[in-house]
Coordinates of C-alpha atoms and ligand atoms in Angstrom, one line a residue:
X102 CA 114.1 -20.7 -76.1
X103 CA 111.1 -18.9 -74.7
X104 CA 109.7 -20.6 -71.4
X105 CA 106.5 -22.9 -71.8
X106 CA 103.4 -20.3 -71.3
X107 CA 99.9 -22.6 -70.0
X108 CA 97.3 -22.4 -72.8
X109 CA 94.2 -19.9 -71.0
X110 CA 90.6 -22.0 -70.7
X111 CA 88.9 -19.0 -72.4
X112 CA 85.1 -18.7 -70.5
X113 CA 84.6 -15.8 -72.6
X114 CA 84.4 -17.5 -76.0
X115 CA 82.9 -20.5 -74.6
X116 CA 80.1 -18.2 -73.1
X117 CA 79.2 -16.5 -76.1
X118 CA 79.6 -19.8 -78.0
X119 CA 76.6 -21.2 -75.4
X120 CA 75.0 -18.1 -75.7
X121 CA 74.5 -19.1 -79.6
X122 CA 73.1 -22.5 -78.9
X123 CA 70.8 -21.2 -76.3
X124 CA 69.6 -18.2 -78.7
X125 CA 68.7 -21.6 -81.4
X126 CA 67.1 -23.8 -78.8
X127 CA 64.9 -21.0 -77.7
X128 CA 63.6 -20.4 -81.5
X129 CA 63.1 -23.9 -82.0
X130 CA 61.0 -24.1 -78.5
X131 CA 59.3 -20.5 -78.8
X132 CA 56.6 -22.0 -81.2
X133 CA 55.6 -25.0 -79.2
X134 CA 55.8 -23.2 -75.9
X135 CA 53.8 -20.4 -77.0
X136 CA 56.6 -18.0 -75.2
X137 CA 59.6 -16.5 -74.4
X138 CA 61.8 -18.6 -71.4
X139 CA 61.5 -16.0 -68.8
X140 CA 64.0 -15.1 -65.8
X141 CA 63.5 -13.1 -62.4
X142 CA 66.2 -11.9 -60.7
X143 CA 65.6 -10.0 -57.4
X144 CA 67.7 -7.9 -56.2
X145 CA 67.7 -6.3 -52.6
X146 CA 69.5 -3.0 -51.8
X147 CA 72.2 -0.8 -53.4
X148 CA 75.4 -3.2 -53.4
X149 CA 77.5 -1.9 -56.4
X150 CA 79.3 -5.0 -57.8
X151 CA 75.6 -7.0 -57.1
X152 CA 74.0 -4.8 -59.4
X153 CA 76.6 -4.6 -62.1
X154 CA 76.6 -8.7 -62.2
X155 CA 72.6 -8.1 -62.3
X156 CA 72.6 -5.5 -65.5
X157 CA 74.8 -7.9 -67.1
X158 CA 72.9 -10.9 -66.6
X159 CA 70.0 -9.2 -67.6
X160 CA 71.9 -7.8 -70.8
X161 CA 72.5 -11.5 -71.8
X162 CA 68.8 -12.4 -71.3
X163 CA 68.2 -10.0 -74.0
X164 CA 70.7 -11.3 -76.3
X165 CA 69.8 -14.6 -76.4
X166 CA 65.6 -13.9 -76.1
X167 CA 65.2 -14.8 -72.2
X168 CA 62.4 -12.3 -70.9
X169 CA 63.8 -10.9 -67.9
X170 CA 61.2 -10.7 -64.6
X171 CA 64.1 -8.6 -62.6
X172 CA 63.2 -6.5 -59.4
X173 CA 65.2 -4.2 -57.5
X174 CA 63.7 -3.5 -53.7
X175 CA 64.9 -1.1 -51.3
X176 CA 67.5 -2.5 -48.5
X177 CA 65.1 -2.4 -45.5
X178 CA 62.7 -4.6 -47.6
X179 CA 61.2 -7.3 -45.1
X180 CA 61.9 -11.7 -45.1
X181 CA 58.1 -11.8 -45.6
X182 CA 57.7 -9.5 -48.3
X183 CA 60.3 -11.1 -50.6
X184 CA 58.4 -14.1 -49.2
X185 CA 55.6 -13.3 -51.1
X186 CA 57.3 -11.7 -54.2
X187 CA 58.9 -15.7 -54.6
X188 CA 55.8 -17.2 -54.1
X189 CA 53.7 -15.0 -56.9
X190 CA 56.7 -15.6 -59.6
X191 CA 56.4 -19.0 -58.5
X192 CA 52.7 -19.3 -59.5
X193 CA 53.7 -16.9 -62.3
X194 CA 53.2 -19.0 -66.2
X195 CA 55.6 -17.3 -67.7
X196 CA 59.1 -17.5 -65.1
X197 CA 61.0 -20.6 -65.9
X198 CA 63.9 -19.0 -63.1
X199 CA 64.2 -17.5 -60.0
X200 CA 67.3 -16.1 -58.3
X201 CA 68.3 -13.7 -55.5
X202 CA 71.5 -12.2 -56.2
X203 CA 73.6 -12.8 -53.0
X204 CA 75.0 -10.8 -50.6
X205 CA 71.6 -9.8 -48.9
X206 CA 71.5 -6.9 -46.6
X207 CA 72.0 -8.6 -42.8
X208 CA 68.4 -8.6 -41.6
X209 CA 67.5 -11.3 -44.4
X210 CA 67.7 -14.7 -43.9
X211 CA 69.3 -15.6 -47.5
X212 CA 68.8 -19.7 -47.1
X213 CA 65.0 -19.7 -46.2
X214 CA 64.3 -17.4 -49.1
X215 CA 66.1 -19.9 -51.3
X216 CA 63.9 -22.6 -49.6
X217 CA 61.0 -20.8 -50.8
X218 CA 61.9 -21.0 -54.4
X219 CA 59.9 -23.8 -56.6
X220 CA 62.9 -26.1 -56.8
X221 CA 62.0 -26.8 -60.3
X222 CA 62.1 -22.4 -61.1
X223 CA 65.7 -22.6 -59.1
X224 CA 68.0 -21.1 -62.2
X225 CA 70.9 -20.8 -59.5
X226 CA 71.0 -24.6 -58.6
X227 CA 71.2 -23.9 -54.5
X228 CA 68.0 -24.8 -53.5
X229 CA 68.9 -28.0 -50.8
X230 CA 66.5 -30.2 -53.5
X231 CA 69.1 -29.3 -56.3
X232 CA 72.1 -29.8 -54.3
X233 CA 70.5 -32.9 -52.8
X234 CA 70.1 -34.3 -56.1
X235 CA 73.4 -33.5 -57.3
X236 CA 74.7 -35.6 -54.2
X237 CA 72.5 -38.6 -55.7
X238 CA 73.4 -38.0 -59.4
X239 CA 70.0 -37.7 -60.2
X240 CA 69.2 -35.2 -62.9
X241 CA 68.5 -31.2 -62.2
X242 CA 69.6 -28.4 -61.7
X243 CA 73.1 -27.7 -60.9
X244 CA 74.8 -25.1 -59.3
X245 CA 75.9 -22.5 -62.0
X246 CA 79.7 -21.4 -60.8
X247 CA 81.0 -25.3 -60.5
X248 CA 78.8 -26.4 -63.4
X249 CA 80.5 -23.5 -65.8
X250 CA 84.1 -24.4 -64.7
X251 CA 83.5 -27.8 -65.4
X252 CA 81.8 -27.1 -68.6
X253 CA 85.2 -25.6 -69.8
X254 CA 87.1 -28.4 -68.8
X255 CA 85.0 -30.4 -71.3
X256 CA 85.5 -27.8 -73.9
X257 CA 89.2 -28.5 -73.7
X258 CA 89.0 -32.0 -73.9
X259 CA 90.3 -32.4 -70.2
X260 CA 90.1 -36.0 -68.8
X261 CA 89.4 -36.1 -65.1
X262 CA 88.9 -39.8 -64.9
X263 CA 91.2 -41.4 -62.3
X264 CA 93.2 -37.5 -62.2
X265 CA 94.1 -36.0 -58.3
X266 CA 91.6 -33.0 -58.3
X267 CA 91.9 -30.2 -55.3
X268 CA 89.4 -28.0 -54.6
X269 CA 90.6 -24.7 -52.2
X270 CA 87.2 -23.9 -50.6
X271 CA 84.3 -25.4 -49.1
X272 CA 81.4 -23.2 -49.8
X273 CA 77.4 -24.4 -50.6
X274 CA 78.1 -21.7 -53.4
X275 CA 81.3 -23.1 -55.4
X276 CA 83.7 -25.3 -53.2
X277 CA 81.5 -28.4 -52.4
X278 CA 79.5 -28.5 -54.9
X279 CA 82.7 -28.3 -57.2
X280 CA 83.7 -31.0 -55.3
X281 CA 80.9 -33.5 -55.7
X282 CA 80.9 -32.7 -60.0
X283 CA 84.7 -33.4 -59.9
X284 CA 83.6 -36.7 -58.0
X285 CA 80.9 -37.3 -60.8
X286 CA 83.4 -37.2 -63.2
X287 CA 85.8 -39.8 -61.4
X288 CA 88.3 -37.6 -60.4
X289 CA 90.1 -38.9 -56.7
X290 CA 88.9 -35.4 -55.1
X291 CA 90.5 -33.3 -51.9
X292 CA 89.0 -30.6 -50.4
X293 CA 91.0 -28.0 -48.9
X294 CA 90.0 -25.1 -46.8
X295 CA 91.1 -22.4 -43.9
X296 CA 91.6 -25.2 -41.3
X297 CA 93.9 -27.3 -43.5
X298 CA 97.2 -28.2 -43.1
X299 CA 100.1 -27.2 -45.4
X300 CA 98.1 -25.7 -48.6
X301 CA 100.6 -26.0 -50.6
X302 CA 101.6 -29.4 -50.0
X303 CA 98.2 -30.2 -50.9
X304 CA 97.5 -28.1 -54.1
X305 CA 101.3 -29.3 -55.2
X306 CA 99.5 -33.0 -55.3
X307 CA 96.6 -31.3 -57.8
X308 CA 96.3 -32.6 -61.2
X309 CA 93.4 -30.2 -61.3
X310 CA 93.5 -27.4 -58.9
X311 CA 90.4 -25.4 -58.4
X312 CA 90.8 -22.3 -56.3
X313 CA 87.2 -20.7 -54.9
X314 CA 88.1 -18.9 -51.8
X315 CA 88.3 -15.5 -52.2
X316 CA 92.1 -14.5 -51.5
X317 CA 94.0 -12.5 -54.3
X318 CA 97.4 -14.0 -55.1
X319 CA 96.6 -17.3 -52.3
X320 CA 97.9 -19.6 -55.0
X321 CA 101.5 -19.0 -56.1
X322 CA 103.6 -21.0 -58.8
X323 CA 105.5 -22.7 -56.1
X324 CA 102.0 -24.5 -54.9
X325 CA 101.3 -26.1 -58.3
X326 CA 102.2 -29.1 -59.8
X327 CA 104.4 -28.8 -63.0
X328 CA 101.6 -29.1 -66.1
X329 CA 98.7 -28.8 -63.5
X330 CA 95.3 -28.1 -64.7
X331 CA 94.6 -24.7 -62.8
X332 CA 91.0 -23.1 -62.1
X333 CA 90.6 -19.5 -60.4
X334 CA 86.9 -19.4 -59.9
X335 CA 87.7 -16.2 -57.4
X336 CA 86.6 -12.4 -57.7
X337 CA 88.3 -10.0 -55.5
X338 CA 88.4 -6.8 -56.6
X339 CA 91.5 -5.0 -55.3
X340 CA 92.4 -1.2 -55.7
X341 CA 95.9 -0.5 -57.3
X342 CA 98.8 2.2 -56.5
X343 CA 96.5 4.6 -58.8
X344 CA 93.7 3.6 -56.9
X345 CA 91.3 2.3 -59.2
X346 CA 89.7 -0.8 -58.8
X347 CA 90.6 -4.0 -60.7
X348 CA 89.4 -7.7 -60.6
X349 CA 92.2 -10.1 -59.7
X350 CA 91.3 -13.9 -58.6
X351 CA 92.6 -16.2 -56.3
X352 CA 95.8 -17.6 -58.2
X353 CA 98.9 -15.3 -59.1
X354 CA 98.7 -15.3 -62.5
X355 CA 102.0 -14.2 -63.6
X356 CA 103.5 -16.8 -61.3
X357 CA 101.3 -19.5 -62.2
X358 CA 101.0 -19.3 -66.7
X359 CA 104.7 -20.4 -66.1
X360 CA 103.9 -23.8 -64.6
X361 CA 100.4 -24.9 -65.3
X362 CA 99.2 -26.3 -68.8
X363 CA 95.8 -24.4 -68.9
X364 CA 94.5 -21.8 -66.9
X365 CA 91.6 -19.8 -66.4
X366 CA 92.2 -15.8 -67.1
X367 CA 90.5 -13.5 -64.3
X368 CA 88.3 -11.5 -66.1
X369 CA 87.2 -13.8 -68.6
X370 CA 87.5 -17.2 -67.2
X371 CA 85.1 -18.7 -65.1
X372 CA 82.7 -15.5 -65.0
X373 CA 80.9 -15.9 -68.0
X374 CA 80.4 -18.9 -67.6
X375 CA 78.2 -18.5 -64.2
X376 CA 76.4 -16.3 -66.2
X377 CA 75.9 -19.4 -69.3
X378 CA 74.8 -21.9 -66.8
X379 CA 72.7 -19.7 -65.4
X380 CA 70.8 -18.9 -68.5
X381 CA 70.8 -22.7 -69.8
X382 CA 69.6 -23.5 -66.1
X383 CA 66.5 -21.1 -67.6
X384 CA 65.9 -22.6 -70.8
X385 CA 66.2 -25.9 -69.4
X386 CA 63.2 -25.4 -67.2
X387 CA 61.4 -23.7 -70.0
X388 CA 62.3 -26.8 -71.8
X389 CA 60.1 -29.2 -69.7
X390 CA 57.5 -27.3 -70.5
X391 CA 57.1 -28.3 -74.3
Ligands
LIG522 N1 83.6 -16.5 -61.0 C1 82.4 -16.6 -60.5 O1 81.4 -16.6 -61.2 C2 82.2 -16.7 -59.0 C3 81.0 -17.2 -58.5 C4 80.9 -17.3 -57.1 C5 82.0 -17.0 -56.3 N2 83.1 -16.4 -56.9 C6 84.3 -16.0 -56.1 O2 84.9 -17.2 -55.6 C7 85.5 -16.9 -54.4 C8 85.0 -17.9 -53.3 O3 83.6 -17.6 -53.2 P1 82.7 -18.4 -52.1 O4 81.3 -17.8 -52.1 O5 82.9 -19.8 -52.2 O6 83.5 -17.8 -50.7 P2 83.2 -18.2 -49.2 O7 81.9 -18.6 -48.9 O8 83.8 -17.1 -48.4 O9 84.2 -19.5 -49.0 C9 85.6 -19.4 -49.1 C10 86.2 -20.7 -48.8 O10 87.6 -20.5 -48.8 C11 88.2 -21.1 -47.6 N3 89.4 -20.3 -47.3 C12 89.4 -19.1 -46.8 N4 90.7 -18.7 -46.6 C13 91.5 -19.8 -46.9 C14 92.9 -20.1 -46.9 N5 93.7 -19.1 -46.5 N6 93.3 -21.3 -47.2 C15 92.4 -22.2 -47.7 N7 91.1 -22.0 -47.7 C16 90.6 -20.8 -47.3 C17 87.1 -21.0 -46.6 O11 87.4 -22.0 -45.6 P3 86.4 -22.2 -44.3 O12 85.2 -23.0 -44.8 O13 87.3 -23.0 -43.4 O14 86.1 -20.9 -43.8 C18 85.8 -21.2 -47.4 O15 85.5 -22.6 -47.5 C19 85.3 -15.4 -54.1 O16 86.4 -14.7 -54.6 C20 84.0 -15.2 -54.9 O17 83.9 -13.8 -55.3 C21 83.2 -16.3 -58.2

């Protein structure tokens, strides 16, 4: 009898599904609003993998109808000149989101430009407003990478209530604001990180395991519970015995598909659906303005 294989939480499907519904939504508003939802992303310098993730973003936006607002600057571009670029798209009618595609080069101060960001314009969710709000409960916007991955645990029908959910990272980007969603939901939540104590006896305790740190392979089958729920929101890209570059994430995959019931592919899992949330993020501003 063939061993039990977990069932893959496909992002991919699920993004293009949203992608649909958003493409609708936008028809439906178009006529009231008078105009296309409209997105800015600004990107600074000549990182590779930054401005693949900003062409594809911006190839969704066309897709599903978003106007895209996108500029590129050169790396020694100055704090106060972006400064200023965020203000005028703030003022700007027809942006509904603004986001600076992270890493910046090391002379920018990446939080205070965030800061400068209309927190109602913030597509990406990490404004301290948003996050602040998602601490309360209130309504806004959320955080795109946590929201997505917790979108897809909806999709499959995946009960958190009362469930042991670990989270392997502490980040403003993914791990704690994972962690606070998870909460939301009534999960019992524990976060891990670099300073704790035997990993694996922690992640073996998961009945959701959520892995956003940033170390291929970290998660191995031995560190997951039998039937556990398992997450790999990490990207490393890694360059193999040919030496060409491929994208593996932070849970063994091979090892893992043996114990866990679901799990998220790397490509294809949790990618997309940053992008998604992003892009509803978007049309959600553009939304309040009907
Ligand atoms: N799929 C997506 O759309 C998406 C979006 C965003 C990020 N990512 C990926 O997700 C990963 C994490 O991103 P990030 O921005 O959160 O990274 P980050 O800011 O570097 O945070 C990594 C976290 O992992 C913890 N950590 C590091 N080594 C560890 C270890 N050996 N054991 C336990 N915890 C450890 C760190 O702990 P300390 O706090 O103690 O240092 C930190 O909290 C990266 O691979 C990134 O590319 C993917």
């Amino acid at each position: 009898m063939d061993a039990k294989i977990a069932q893959l939480l496909d992002g991919k499907t699920l993004a293009e599904k949203i992608h649909s519904e958003l493409q609708q939504r936008i028809q439906e508003l178009h006529p009231k609003i008078g105009r296309a939802p409209g997105l800015a992303v600004l990107m600074v310098g000549d990182n590779p993998a930054s401005a693949a993730y900003v062409r594809n973003k911006e190839r969704v936006c066309q897709k599903v109808g978003i106007a895209s607002f996108g500029q590129h600057f050169p790396s020694e571009t100055t704090q106060a000149e972006l400064e200023q670029v965020i203000q005028s798209l703030n003022q700007d009618d027809r942006v509904d989101g603004i986001l600076v595609q992270l890493p910046l080069p090391d002379h920018l101060d990446a939080i205070a430009l965030l800061h400068q960001i209309d927190p109602n314009k913030d597509a990406d969710g990490l404004h301290s407003v948003n996050l602040g709000r998602l601490v309360r409960g209130e309504r806004g916007l959320r955080s795109c990478t946590p929201a997505g991955v917790m979108r897809l645990l909806e999709e499959y029908e995946i009960n958190l209530k009362g469930k042991q959910a670990v989270v392997v990272g502490r980040s403003i980007l993914v791990g704690k604001p994972m962690a606070l969603m998870l909460l939301e939901a009534d999960a019992t939540v524990t976060i891990a990180h670099s300073r704790s104590h035997d990993l694996a006896a922690i992640t073996r305790n998961a009945d959701i395991l959520i892995a956003a740190v940033g170390r291929p392979n970290l998660i191995t089958g031995d560190m997951v519970k039998p039937g556990a729920i398992v997450v790999d929101v990490g990207m490393n890209r890694i360059t193999d015995d040919a030496g060409n570059f491929r994208l593996v994430g932070d849970v063994n995959f091979d090892e893992v598909k043996s114990v866990a019931e679901f799990l998220t592919p790397v490509p294809g899992g949790v990618g997309p659906m940053t992008v998604a949330i992003l892009l509803q993020n978007t049309v959600w501003s553009y939304s309040q303005k009907s």
